[in-house]
Coordinates of N, CA and C and ligand atoms in Angstrom, one line a residue:
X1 N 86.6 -99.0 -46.5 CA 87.9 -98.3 -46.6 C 88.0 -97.2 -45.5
X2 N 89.3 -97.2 -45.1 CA 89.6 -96.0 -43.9 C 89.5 -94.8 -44.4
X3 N 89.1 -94.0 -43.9 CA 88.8 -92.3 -44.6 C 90.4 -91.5 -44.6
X4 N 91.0 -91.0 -45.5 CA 91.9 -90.1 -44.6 C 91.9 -88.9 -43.9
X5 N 92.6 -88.7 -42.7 CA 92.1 -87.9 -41.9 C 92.1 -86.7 -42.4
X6 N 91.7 -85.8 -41.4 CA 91.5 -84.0 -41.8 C 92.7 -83.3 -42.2
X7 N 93.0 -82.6 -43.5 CA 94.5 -82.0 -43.6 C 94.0 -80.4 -43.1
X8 N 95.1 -80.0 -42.2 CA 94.9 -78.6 -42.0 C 95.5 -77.2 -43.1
X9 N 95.5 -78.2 -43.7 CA 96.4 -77.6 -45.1 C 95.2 -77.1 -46.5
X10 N 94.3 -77.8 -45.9 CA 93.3 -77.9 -47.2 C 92.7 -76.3 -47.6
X11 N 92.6 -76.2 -48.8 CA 92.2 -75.0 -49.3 C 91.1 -74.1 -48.6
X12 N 90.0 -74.6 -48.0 CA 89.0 -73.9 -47.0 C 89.8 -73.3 -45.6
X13 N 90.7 -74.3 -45.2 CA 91.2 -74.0 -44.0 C 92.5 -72.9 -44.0
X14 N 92.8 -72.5 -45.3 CA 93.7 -71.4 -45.5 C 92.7 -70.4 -45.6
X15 N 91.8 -70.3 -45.6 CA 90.7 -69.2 -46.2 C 90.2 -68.7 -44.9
X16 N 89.7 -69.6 -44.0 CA 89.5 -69.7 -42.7 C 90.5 -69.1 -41.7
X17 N 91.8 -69.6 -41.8 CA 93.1 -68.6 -41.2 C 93.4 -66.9 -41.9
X18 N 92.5 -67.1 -43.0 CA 92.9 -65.5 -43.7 C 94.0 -65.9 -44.6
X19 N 95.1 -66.9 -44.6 CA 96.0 -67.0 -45.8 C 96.1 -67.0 -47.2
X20 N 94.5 -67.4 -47.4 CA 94.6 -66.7 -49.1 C 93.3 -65.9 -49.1
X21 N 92.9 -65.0 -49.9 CA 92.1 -64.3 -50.3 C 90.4 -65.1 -50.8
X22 N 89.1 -64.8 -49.9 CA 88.2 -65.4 -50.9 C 87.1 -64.2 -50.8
X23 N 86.3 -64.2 -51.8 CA 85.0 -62.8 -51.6 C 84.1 -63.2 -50.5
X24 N 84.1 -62.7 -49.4 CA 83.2 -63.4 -47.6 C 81.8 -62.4 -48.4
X25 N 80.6 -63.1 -48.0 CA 79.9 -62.4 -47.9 C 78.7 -62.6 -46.0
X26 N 79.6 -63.9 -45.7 CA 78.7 -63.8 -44.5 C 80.3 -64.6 -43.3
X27 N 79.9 -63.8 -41.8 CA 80.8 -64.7 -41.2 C 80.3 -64.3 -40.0
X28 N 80.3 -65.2 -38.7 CA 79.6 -65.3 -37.5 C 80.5 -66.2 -36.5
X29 N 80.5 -66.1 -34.8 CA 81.7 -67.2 -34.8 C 81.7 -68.9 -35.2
X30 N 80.7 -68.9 -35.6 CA 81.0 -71.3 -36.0 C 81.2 -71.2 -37.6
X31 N 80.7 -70.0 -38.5 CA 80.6 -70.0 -40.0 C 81.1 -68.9 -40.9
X32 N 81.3 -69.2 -42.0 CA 81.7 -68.1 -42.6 C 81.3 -68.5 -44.6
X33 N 80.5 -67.8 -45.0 CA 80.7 -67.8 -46.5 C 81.4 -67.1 -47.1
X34 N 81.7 -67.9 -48.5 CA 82.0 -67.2 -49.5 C 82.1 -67.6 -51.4
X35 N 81.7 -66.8 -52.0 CA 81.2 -66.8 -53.2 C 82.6 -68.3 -53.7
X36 N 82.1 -69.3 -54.6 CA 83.0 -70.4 -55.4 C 83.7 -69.5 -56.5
X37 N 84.7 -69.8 -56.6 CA 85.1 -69.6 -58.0 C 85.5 -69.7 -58.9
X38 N 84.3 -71.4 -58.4 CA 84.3 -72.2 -60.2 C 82.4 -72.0 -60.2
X39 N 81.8 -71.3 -60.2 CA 80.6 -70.8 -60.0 C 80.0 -71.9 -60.8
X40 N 78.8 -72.8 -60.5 CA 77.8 -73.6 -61.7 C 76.7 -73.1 -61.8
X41 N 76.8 -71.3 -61.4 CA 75.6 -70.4 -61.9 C 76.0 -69.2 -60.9
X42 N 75.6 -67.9 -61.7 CA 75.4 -66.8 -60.6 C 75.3 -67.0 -59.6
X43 N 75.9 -66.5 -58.7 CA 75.6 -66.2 -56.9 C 75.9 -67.8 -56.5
X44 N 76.9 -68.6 -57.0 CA 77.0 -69.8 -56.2 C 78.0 -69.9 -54.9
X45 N 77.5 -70.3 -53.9 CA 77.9 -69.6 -52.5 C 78.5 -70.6 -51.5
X46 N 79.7 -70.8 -51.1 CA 80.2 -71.6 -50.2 C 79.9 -71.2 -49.1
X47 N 79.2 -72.1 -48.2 CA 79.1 -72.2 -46.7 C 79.6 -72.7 -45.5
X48 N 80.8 -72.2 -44.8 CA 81.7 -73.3 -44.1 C 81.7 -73.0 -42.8
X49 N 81.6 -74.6 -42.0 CA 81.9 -74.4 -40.9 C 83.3 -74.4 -40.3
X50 N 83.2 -73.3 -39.5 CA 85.0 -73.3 -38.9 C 85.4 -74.3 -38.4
X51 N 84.4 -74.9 -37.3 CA 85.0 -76.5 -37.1 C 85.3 -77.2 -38.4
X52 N 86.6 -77.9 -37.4 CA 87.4 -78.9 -38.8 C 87.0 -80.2 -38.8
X53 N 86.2 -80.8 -40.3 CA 86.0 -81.9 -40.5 C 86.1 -82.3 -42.3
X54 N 86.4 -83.5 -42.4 CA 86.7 -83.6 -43.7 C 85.3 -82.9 -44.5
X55 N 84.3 -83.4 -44.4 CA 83.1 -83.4 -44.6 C 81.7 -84.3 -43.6
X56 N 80.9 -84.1 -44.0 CA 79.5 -84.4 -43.3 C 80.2 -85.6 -42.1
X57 N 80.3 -86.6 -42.7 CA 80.8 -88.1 -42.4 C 81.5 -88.1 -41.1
X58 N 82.4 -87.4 -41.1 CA 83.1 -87.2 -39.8 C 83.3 -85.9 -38.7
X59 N 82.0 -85.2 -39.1 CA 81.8 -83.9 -38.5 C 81.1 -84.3 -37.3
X60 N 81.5 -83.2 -36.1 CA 81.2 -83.3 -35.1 C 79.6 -82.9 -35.0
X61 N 78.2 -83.4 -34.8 CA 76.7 -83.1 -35.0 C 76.6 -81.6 -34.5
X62 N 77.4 -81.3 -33.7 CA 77.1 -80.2 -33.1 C 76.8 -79.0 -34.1
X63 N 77.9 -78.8 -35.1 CA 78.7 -78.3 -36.5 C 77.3 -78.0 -37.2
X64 N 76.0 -79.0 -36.9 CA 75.6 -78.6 -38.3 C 74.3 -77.6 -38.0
X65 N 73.8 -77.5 -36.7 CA 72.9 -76.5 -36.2 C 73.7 -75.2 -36.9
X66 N 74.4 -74.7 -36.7 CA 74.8 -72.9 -37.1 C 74.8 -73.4 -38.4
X67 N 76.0 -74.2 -39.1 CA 75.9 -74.7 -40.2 C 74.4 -74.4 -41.2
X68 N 73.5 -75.1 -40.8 CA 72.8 -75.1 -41.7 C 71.4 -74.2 -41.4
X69 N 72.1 -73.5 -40.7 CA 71.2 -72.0 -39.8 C 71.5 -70.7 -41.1
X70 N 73.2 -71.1 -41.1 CA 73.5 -69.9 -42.2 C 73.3 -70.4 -43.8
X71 N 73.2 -71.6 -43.9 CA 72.9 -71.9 -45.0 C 71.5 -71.3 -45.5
X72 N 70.5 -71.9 -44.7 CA 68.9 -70.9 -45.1 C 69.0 -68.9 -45.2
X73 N 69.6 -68.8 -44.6 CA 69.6 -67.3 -44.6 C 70.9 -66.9 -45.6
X74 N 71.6 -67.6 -46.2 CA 72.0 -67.8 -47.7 C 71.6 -67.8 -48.5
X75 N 71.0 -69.2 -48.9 CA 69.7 -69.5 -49.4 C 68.7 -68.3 -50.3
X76 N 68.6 -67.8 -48.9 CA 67.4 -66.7 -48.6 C 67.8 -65.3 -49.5
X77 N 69.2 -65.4 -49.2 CA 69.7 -64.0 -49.3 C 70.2 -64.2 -51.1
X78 N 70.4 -65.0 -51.4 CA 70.6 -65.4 -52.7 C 69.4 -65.5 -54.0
X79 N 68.8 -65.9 -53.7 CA 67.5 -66.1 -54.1 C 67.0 -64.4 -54.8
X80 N 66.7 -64.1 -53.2 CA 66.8 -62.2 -53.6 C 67.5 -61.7 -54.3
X81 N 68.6 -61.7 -53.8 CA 70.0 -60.7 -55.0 C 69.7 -61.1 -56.1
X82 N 69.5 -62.4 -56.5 CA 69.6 -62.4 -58.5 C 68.3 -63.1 -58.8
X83 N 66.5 -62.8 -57.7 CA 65.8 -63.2 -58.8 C 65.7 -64.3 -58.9
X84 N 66.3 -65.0 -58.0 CA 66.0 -66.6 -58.4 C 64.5 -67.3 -58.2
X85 N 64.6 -68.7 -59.0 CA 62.9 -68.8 -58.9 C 63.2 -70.2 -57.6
X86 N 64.8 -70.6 -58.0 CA 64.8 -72.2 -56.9 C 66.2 -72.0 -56.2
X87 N 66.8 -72.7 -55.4 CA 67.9 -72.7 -55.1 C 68.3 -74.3 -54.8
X88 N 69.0 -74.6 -55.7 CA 69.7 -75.9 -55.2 C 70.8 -76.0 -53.9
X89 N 70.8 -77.0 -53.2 CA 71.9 -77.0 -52.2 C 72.2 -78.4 -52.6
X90 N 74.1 -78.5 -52.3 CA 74.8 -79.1 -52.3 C 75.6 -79.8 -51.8
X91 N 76.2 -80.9 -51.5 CA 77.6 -81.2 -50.4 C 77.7 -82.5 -50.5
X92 N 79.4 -82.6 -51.0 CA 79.7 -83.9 -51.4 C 80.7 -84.6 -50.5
X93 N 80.8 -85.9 -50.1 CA 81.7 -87.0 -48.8 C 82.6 -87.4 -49.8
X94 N 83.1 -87.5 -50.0 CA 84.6 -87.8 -50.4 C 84.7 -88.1 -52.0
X95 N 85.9 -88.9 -52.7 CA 86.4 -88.2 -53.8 C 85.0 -89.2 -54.9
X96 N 84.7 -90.5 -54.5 CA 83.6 -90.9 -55.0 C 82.4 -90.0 -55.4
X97 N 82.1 -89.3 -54.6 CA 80.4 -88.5 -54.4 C 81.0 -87.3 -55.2
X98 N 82.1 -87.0 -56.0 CA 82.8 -85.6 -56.6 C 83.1 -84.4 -55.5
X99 N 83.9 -84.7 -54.6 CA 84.7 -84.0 -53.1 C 85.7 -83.7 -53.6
X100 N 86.0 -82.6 -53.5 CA 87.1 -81.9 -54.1 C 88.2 -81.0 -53.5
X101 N 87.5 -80.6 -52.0 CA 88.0 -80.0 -51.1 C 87.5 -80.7 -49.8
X102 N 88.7 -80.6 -49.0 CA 87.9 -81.6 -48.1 C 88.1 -80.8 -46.2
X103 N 87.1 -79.9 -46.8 CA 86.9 -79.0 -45.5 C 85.2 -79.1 -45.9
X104 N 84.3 -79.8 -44.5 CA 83.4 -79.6 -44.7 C 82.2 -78.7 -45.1
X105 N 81.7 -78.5 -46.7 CA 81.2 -77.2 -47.2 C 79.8 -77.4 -47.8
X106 N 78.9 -76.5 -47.8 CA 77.8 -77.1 -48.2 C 77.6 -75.3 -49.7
X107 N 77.3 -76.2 -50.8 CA 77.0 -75.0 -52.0 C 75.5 -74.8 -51.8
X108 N 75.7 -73.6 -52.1 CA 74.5 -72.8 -52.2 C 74.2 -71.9 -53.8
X109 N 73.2 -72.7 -54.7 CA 73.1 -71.8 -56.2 C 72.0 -71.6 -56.6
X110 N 71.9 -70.3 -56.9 CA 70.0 -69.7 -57.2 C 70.2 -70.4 -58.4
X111 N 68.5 -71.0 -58.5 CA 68.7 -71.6 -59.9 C 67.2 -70.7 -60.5
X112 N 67.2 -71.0 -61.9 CA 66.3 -70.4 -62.8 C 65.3 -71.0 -63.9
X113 N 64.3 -71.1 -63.9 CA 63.8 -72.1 -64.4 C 64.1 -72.5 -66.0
X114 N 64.4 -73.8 -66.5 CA 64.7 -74.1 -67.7 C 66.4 -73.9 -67.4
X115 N 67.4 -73.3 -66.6 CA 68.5 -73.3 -66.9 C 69.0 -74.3 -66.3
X116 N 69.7 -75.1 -66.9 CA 70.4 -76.2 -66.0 C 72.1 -75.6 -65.4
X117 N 72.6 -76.7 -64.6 CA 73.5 -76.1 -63.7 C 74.9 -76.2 -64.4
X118 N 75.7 -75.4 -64.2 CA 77.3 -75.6 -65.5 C 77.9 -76.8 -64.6
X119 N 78.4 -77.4 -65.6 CA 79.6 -78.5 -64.5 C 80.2 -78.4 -63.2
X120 N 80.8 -79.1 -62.5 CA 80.8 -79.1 -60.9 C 82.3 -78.6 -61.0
X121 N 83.3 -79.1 -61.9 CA 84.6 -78.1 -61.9 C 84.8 -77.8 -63.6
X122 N 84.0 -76.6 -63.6 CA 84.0 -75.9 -65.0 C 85.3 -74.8 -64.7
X123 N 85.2 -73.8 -65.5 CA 85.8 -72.4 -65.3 C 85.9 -71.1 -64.5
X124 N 87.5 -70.9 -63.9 CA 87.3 -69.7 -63.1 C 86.0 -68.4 -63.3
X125 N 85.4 -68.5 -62.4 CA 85.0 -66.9 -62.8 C 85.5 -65.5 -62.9
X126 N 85.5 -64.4 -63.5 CA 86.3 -63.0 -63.7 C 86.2 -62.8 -62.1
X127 N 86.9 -62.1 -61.3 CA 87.4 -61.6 -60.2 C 86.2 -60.3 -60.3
X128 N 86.3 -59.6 -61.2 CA 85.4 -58.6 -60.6 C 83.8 -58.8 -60.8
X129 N 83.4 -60.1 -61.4 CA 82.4 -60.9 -61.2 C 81.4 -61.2 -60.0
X130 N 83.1 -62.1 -59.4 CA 82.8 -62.6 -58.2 C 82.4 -61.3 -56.8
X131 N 83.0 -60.1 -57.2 CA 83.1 -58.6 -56.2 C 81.6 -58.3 -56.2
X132 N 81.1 -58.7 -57.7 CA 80.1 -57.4 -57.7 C 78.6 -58.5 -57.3
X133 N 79.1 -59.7 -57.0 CA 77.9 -60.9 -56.9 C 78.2 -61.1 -55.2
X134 N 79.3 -60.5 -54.9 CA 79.4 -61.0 -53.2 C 78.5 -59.5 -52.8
X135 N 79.0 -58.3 -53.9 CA 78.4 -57.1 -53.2 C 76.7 -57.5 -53.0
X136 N 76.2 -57.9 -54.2 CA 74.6 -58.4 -53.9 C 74.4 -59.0 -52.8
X137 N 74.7 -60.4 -52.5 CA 74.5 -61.2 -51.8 C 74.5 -60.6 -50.1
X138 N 75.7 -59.6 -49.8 CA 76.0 -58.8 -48.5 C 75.1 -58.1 -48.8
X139 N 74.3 -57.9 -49.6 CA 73.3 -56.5 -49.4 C 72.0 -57.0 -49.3
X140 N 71.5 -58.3 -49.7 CA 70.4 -59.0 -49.9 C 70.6 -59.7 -47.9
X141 N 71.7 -60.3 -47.7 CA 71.5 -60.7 -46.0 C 71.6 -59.5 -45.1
X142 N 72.0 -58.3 -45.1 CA 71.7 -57.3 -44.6 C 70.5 -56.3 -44.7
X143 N 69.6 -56.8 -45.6 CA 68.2 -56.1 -45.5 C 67.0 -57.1 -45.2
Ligands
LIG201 P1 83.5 -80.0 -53.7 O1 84.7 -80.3 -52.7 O2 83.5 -80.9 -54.8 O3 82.2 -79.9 -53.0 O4 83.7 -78.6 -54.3 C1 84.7 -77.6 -53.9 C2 84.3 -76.3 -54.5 O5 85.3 -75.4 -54.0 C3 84.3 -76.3 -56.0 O6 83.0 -75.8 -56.4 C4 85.4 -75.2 -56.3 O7 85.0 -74.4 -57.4 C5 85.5 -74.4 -55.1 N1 86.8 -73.8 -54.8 C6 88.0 -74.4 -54.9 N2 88.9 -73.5 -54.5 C7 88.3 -72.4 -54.1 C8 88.7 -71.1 -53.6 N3 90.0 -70.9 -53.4 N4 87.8 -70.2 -53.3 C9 86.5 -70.5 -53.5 N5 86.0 -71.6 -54.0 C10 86.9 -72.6 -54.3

């Protein structure tokens, strides 16, 4: 099957222009994170590249050096802020694999031992939740 192409319209790529509001806790010129706000645990952390591609599948190779440069020092920085003992990483190709936004993004979630992970589209999290988990995370990649 043909893929459909890249919408510039897609919810990452409003976030990316500044059009809607998301909690940044990292941004550099190829990447920028920011905390999910359907969270499937504490500190779960979107990683995106500015270049536009639906996902992995049709991304330009170049994309995924910084890409997954900022992902490890995410990772890293996550881990720290809440104590984690593992960190799962994530990233789904289209609507089969559960793709839900289709600006290429890769999750990042400290995990804990014995806790398993909440559903992949569970429940908003509180807003001043998400403030006070981006504040960790900005404070854990700046030290
Ligand atoms: P997927 O495309 O399935 O890899 O997942 C997209 C992720 O984006 C989900 O985990 C959503 O909770 C998350 N998400 C959707 N809209 C927003 C938004 N406006 N800000 C932050 N995260 C979002």
């Amino acid at each position: 099957m043909t893929e459909a192409a890249y919408d510039t319209d897609n919810i990452f790529a409003k976030i990316l222009r500044g059009e809607i509001p998301s909690h940044r806790v990292y941004e550099d010129e190829a990447v920028i994170a920011f905390m999910d706000v359907m969270p499937q645990g504490s500190g779960h952390t979107l990683v995106v590249p500015k270049a536009p591609s639906r996902n992995l599948l049709d991304a330009n190779p170049s994309t995924f050096d910084p890409l997954f440069t900022v992902v490890q020092k995410v990772a890293l920085a996550v881990k720290k802020a809440f104590g984690a003992d593992g960190v799962t990483i994530l990233q789904f190709n289209e609507p089969a694999s559960g793709q839900t936004v289709y600006h290429l993004h890769v999750h990042v979630i400290p995990r804990f031992d014995g806790i398993p992970l909440k559903p992949h589209t569970g429940g908003m999290e509180k807003p001043e939740v998400l403030v006070e988990n981006a504040e960790k995370i900005r404070a854990a990649l700046g030290s």
